[in-house]
mmCIF file of C-alpha atoms in Angstrom:
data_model
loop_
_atom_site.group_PDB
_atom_site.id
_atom_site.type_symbol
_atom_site.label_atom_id
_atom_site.label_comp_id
_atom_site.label_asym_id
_atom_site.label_seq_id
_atom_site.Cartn_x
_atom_site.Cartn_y
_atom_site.Cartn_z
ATOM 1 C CA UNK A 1 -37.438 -13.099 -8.029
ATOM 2 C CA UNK A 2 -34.063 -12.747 -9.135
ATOM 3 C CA UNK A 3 -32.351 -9.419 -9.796
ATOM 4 C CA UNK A 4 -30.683 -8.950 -13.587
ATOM 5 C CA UNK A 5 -26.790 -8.308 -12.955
ATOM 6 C CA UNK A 6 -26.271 -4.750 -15.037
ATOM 7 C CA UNK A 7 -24.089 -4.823 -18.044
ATOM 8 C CA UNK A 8 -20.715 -3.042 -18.848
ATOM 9 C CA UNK A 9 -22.419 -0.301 -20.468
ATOM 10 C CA UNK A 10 -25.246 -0.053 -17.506
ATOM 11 C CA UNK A 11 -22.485 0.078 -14.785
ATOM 12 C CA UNK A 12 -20.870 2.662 -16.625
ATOM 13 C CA UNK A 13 -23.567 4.771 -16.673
ATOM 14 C CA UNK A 14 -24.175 4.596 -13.156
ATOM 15 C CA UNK A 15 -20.223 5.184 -12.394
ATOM 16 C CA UNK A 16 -21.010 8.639 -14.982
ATOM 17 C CA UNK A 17 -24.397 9.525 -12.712
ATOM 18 C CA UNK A 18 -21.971 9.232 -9.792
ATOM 19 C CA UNK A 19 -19.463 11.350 -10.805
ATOM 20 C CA UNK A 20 -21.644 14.086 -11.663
ATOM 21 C CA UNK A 21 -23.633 14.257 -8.759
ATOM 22 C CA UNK A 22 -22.586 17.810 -7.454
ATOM 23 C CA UNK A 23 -23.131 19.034 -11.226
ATOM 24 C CA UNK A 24 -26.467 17.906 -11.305
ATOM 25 C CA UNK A 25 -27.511 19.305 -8.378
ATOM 26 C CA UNK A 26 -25.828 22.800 -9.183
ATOM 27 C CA UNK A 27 -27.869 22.976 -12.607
ATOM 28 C CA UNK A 28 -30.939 22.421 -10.791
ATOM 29 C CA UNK A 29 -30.402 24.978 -8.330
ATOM 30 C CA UNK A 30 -30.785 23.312 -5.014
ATOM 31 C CA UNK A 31 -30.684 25.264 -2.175
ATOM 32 C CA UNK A 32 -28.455 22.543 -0.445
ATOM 33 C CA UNK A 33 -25.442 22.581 -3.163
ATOM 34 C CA UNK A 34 -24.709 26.500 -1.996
ATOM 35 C CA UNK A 35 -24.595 24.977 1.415
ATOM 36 C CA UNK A 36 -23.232 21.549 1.508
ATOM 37 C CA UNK A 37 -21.483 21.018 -2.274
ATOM 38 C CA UNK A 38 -19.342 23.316 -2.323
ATOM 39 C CA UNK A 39 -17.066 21.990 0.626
ATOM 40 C CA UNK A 40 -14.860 19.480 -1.638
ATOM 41 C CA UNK A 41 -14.280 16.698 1.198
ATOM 42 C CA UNK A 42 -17.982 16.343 1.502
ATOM 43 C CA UNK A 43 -18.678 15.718 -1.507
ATOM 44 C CA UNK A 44 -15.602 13.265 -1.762
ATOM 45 C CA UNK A 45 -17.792 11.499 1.499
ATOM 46 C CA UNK A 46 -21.105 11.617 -0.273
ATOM 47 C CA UNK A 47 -19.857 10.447 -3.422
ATOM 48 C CA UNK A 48 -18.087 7.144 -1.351
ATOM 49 C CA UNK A 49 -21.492 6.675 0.739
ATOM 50 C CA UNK A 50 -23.646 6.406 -2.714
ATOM 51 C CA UNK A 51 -21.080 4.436 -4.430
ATOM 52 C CA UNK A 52 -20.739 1.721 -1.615
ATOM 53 C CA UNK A 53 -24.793 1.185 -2.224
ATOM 54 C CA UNK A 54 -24.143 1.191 -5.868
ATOM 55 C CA UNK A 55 -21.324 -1.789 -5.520
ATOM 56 C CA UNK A 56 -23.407 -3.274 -3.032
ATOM 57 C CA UNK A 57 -26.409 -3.657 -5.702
ATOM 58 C CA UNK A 58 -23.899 -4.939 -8.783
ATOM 59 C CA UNK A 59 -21.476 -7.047 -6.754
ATOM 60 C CA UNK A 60 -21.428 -9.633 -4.127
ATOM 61 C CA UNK A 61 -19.345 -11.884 -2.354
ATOM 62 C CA UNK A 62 -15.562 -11.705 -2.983
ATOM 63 C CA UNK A 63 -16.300 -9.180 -5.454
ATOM 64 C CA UNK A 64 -18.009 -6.915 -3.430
ATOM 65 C CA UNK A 65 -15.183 -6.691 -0.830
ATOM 66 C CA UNK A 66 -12.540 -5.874 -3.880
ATOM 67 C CA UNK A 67 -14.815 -3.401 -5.414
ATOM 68 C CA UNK A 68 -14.943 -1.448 -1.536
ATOM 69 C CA UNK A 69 -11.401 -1.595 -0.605
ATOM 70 C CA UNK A 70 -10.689 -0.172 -4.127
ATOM 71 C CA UNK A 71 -13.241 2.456 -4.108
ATOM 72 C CA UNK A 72 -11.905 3.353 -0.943
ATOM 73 C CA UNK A 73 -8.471 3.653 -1.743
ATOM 74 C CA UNK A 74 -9.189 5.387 -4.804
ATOM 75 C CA UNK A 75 -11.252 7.859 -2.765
ATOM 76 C CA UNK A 76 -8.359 8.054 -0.322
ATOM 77 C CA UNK A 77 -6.074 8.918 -3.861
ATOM 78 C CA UNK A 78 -8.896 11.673 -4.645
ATOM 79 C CA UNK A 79 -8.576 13.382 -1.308
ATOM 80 C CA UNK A 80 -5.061 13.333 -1.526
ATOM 81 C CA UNK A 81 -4.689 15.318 -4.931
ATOM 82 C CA UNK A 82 -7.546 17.483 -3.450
ATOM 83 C CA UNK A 83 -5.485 18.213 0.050
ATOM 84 C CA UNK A 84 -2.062 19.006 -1.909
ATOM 85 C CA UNK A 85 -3.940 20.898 -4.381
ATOM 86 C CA UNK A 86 -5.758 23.224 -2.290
ATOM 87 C CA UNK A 87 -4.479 22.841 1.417
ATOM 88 C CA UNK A 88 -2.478 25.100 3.003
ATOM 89 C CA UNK A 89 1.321 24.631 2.610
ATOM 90 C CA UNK A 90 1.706 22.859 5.613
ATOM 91 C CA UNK A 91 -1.131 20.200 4.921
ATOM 92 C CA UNK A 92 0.305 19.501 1.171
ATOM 93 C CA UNK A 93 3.132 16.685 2.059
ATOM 94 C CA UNK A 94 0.167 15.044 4.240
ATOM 95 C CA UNK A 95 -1.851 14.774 0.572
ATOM 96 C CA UNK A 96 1.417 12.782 -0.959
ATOM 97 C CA UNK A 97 1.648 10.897 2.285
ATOM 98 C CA UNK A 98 -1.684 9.664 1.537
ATOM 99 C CA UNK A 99 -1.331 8.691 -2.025
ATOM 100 C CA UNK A 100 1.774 7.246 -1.504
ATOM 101 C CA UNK A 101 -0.008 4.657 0.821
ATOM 102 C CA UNK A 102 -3.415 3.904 -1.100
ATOM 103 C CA UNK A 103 -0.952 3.420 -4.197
ATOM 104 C CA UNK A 104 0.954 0.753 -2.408
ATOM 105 C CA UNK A 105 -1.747 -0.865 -1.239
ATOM 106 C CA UNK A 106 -3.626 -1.392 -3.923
ATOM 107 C CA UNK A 107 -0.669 -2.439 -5.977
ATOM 108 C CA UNK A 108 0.003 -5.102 -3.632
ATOM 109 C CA UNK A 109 -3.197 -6.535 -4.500
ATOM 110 C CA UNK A 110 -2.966 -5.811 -8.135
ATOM 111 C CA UNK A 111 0.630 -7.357 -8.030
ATOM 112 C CA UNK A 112 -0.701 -10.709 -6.767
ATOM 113 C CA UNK A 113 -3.702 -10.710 -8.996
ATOM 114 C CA UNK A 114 -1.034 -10.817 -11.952
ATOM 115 C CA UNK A 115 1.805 -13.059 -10.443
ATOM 116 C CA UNK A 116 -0.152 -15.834 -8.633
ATOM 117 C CA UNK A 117 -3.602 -15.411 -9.035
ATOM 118 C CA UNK A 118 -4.124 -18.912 -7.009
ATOM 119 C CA UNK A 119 -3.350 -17.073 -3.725
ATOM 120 C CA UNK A 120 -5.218 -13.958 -4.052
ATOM 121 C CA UNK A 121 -6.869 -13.064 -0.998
ATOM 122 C CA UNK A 122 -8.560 -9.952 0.289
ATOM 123 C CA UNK A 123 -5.470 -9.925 2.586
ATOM 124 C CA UNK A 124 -3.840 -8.821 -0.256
ATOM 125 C CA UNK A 125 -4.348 -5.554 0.171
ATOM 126 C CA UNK A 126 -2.029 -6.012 3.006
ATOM 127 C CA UNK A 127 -4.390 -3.003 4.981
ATOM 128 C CA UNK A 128 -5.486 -5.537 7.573
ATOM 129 C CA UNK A 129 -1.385 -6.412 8.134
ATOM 130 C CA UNK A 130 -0.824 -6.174 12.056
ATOM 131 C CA UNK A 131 -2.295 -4.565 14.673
ATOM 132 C CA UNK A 132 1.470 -2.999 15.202
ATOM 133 C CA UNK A 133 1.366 -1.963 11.360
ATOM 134 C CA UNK A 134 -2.341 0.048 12.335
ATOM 135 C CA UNK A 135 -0.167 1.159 15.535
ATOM 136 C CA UNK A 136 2.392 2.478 13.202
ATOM 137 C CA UNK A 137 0.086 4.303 10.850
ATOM 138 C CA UNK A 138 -2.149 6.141 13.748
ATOM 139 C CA UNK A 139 1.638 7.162 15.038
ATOM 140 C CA UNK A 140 2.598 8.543 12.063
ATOM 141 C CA UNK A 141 -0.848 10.666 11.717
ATOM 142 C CA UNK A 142 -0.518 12.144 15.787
ATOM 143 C CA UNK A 143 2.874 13.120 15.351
ATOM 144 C CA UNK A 144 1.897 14.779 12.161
ATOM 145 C CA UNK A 145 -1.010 16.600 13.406
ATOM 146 C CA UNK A 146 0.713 17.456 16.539
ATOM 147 C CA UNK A 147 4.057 18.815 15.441
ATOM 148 C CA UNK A 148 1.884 20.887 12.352
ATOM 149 C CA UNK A 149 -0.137 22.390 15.653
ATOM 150 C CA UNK A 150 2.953 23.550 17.044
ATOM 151 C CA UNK A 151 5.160 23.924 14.119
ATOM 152 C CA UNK A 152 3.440 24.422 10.972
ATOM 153 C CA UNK A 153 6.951 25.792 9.576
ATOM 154 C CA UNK A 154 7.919 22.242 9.594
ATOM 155 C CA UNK A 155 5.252 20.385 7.621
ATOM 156 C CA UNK A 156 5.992 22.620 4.938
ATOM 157 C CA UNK A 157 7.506 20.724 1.933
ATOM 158 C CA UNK A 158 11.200 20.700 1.794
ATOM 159 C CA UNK A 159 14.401 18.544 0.774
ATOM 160 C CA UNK A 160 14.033 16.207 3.215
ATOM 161 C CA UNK A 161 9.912 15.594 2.014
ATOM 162 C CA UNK A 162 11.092 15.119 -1.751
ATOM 163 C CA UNK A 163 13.823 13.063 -0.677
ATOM 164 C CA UNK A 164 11.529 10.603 1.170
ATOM 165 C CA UNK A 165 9.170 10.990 -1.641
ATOM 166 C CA UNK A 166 11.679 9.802 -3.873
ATOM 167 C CA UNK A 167 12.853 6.713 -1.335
ATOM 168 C CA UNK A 168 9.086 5.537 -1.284
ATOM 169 C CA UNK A 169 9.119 5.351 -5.003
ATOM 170 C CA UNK A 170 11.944 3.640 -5.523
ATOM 171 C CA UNK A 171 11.552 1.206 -2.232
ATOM 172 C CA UNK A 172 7.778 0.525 -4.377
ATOM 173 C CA UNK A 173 9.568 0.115 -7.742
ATOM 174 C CA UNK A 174 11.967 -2.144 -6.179
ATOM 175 C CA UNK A 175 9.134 -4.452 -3.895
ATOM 176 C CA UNK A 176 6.790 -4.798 -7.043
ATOM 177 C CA UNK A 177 9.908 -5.815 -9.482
ATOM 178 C CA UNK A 178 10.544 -8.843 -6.780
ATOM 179 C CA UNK A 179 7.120 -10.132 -6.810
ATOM 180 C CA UNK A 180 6.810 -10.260 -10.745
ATOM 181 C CA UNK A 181 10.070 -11.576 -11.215
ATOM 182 C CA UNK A 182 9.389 -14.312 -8.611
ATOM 183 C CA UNK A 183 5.936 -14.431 -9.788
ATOM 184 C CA UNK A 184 3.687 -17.503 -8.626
ATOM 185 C CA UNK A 185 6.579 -17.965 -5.941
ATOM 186 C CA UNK A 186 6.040 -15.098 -4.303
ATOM 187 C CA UNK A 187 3.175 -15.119 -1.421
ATOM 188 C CA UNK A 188 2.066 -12.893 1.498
ATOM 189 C CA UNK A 189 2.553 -15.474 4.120
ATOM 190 C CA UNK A 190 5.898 -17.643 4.082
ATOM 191 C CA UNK A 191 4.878 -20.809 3.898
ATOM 192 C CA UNK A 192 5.232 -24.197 5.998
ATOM 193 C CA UNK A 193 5.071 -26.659 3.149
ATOM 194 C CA UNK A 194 7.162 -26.755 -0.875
ATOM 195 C CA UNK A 195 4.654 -26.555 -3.365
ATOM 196 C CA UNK A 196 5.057 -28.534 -6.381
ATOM 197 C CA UNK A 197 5.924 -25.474 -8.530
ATOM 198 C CA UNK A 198 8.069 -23.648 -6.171
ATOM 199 C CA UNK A 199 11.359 -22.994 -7.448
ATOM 200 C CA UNK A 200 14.504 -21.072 -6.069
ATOM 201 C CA UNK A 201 14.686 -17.723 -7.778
ATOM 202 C CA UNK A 202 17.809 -16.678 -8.234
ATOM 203 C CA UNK A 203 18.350 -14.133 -11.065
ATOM 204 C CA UNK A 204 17.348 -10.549 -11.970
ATOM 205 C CA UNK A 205 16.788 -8.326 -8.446
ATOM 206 C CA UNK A 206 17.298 -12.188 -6.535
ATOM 207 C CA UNK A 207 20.930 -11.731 -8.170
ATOM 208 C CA UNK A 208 20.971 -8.549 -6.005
ATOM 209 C CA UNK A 209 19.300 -9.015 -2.740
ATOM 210 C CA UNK A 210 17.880 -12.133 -1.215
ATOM 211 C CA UNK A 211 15.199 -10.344 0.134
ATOM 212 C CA UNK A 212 14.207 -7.679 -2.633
ATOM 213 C CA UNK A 213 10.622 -7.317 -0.978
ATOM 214 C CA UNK A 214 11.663 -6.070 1.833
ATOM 215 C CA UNK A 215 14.266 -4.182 1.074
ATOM 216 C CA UNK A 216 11.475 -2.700 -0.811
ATOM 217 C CA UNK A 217 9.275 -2.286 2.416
ATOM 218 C CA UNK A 218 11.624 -1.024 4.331
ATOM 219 C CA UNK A 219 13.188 1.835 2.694
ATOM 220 C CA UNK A 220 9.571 2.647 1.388
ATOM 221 C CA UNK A 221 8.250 2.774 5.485
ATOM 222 C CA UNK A 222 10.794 5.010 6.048
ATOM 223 C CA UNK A 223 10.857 7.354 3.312
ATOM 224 C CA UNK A 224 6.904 7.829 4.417
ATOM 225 C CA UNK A 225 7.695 9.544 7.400
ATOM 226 C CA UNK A 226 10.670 11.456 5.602
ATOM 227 C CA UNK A 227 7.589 12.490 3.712
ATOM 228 C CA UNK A 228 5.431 13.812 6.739
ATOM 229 C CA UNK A 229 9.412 15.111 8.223
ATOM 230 C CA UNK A 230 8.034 13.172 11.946
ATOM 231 C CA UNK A 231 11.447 12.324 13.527
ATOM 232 C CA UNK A 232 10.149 10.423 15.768
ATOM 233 C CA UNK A 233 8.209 7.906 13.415
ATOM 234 C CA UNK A 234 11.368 8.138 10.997
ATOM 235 C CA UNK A 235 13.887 6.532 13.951
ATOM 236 C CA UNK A 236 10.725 4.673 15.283
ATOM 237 C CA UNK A 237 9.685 2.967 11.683
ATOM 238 C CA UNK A 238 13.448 2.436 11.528
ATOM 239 C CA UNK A 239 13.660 0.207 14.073
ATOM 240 C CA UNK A 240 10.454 -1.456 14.289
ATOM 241 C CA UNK A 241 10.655 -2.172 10.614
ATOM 242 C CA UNK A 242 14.249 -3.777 11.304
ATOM 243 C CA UNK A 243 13.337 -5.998 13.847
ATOM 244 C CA UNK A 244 10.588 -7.482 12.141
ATOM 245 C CA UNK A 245 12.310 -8.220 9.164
ATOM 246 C CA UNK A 246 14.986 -9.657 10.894
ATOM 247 C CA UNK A 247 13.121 -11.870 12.411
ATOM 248 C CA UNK A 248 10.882 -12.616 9.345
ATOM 249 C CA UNK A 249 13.713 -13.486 7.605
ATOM 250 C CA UNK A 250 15.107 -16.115 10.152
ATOM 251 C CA UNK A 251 11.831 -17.929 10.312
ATOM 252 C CA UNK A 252 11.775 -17.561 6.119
ATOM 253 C CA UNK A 253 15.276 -18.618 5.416
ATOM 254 C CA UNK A 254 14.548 -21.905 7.897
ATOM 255 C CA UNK A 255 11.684 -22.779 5.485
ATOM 256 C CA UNK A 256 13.639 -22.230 2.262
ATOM 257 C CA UNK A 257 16.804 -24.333 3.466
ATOM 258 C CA UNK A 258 14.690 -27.098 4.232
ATOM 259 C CA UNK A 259 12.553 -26.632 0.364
ATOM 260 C CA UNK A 260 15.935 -26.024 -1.375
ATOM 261 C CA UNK A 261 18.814 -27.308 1.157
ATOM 262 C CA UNK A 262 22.458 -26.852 -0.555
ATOM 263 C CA UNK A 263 21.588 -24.931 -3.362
ATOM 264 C CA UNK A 264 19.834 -22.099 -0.937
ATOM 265 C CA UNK A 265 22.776 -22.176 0.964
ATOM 266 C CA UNK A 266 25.341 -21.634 -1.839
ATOM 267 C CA UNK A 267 23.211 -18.736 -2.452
ATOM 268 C CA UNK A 268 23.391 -17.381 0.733
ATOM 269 C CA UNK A 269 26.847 -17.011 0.563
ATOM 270 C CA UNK A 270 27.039 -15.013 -2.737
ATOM 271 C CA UNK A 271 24.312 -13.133 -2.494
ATOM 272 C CA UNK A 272 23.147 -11.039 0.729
ATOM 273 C CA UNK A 273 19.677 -10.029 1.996
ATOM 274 C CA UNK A 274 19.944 -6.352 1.118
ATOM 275 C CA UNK A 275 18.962 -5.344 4.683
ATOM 276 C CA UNK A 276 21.707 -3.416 7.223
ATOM 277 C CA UNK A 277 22.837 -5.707 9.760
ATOM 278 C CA UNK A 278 20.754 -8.705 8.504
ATOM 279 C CA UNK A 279 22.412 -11.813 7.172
ATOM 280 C CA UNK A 280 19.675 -14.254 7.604
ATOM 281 C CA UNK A 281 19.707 -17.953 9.106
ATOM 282 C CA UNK A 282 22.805 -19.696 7.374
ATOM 283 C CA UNK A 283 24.238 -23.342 8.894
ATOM 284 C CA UNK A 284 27.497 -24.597 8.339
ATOM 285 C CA UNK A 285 27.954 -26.767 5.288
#
């Protein structure tokens, strides 16, 4: 026995039963919604829990694991609106913080989806990155929690959140404009071997920075800890984001010189990577 895969208007109906879950049980007067419901992050949890099972019963395969890591970071964009709308001051920046991150996220994979479909993976939610990058994150979240223990003063939002609010943005704007103007060219992992279709991009935010990406990535890192104020993650991110870039780019700019030899190094020496301190692998012509 096979199982009839719901249409667009069943699934829609199911998303609507969903969503009005806590309603429902209100009208009908159960004892457990006085109890349980009205606590908002529960029923953000709940809500999750049933519609995993839902996804799990209309998707499968591939599908399935796009449909969970995009519930999930919409959920994480729900709690987020929920924690800066009705968290104490000193919890709000934490609610951007988090929206900040599920947004990028989930625009890295809808970025790929549109540029170069042919390498879309479910690494391309980039949330499985590097054990350091996981490092980073939990980092970020202790010295958060601990300096609002001690501090609460200084989690509460100020220039310095709004200004790293404002870096994120523009660090996204400027990572997402690289990978549709490079388009199919543009990939996760730097690769080993030319493709047929690969081709030296050179014009629009390429005219600017050789590395527009991660320019992109690293002034949007940084400006997420601006957001939570943590000092220590700021200088720390700083760093650690540096150093890997640097070194990405060496490996990166060996691969390209050998796809695009004298014409990638004529553009090496008008245009620069966009990084501090990072001028890339360049040979002597």
């Amino acid at each position: 026995m096979t199982l009839r895969k719901p249409s667009g208007n069943e699934k829609e109906s199911i998303a609507l039963l969903v969503a009005l879950l806590p309603e429902l049980f209100s009208r009908l007067e159960f004892d457990i919604y006085s109890k349980y419901f009205q606590n908002v992050l529960f029923v953000h949890s709940l809500q999750y829990g049933f519609s995993n099972c839902i996804l799990l019963l209309l998707f499968g395969g591939f599908e399935y694991q796009v449909a969970l890591r995009s519930t999930f970071l919409g959920y994480v964009v729900g709690v987020a609106i929920t924690i800066f709308s009705i968290a104490s001051p000193s919890w709000r920046m934490f609610g951007v913080y988090m929206a900040v991150i599920a947004i990028f996220h989930y625009t890295e994979f809808l970025a790929i989806a549109w540029t170069n479909p042919s390498s879309l993976s479910i690494d391309s939610f980039v949330l499985n990155h590097s054990v350091s990058y996981g490092i980073a994150a939990c980092s970020s979240w202790i010295e958060f929690i601990i300096e609002r223990y001690y501090f609460p003063e200084m989690k509460m939002a100020s220039s310095v959140s709004y200004i790293g609010l404002i870096l994120s943005t523009l660090g996204e704007l400027l990572r997402k404009s690289a990978m549709f103007t490079a388009k199919h060219n543009f990939n996760h992992i730097v690769q080993s071997a030319k493709k047929r279709n690969h081709e030296l991009i050179t014009h629009g935010i390429y005219g600017i920075f050789r590395h527009p990406s991660y320019v992109g990535w690293f002034y949007w890192a940084i400006g997420t800890q601006l957001i939570l104020q943590n000092p220590f993650c700021v200088l720390a991110y700083t760093v650690a984001s540096w150093r890997f870039f640097h070194d990405r780019i060496l490996i990166e700019e060996i691969t390209l010189l050998n796809f695009f030899g004298e014409a990638y190094a004529e553009y090496q020496g008008k245009v620069p990577t966009g990084l501090p301190f990072i001028s890339g692998y360049k040979i002597n012509l």
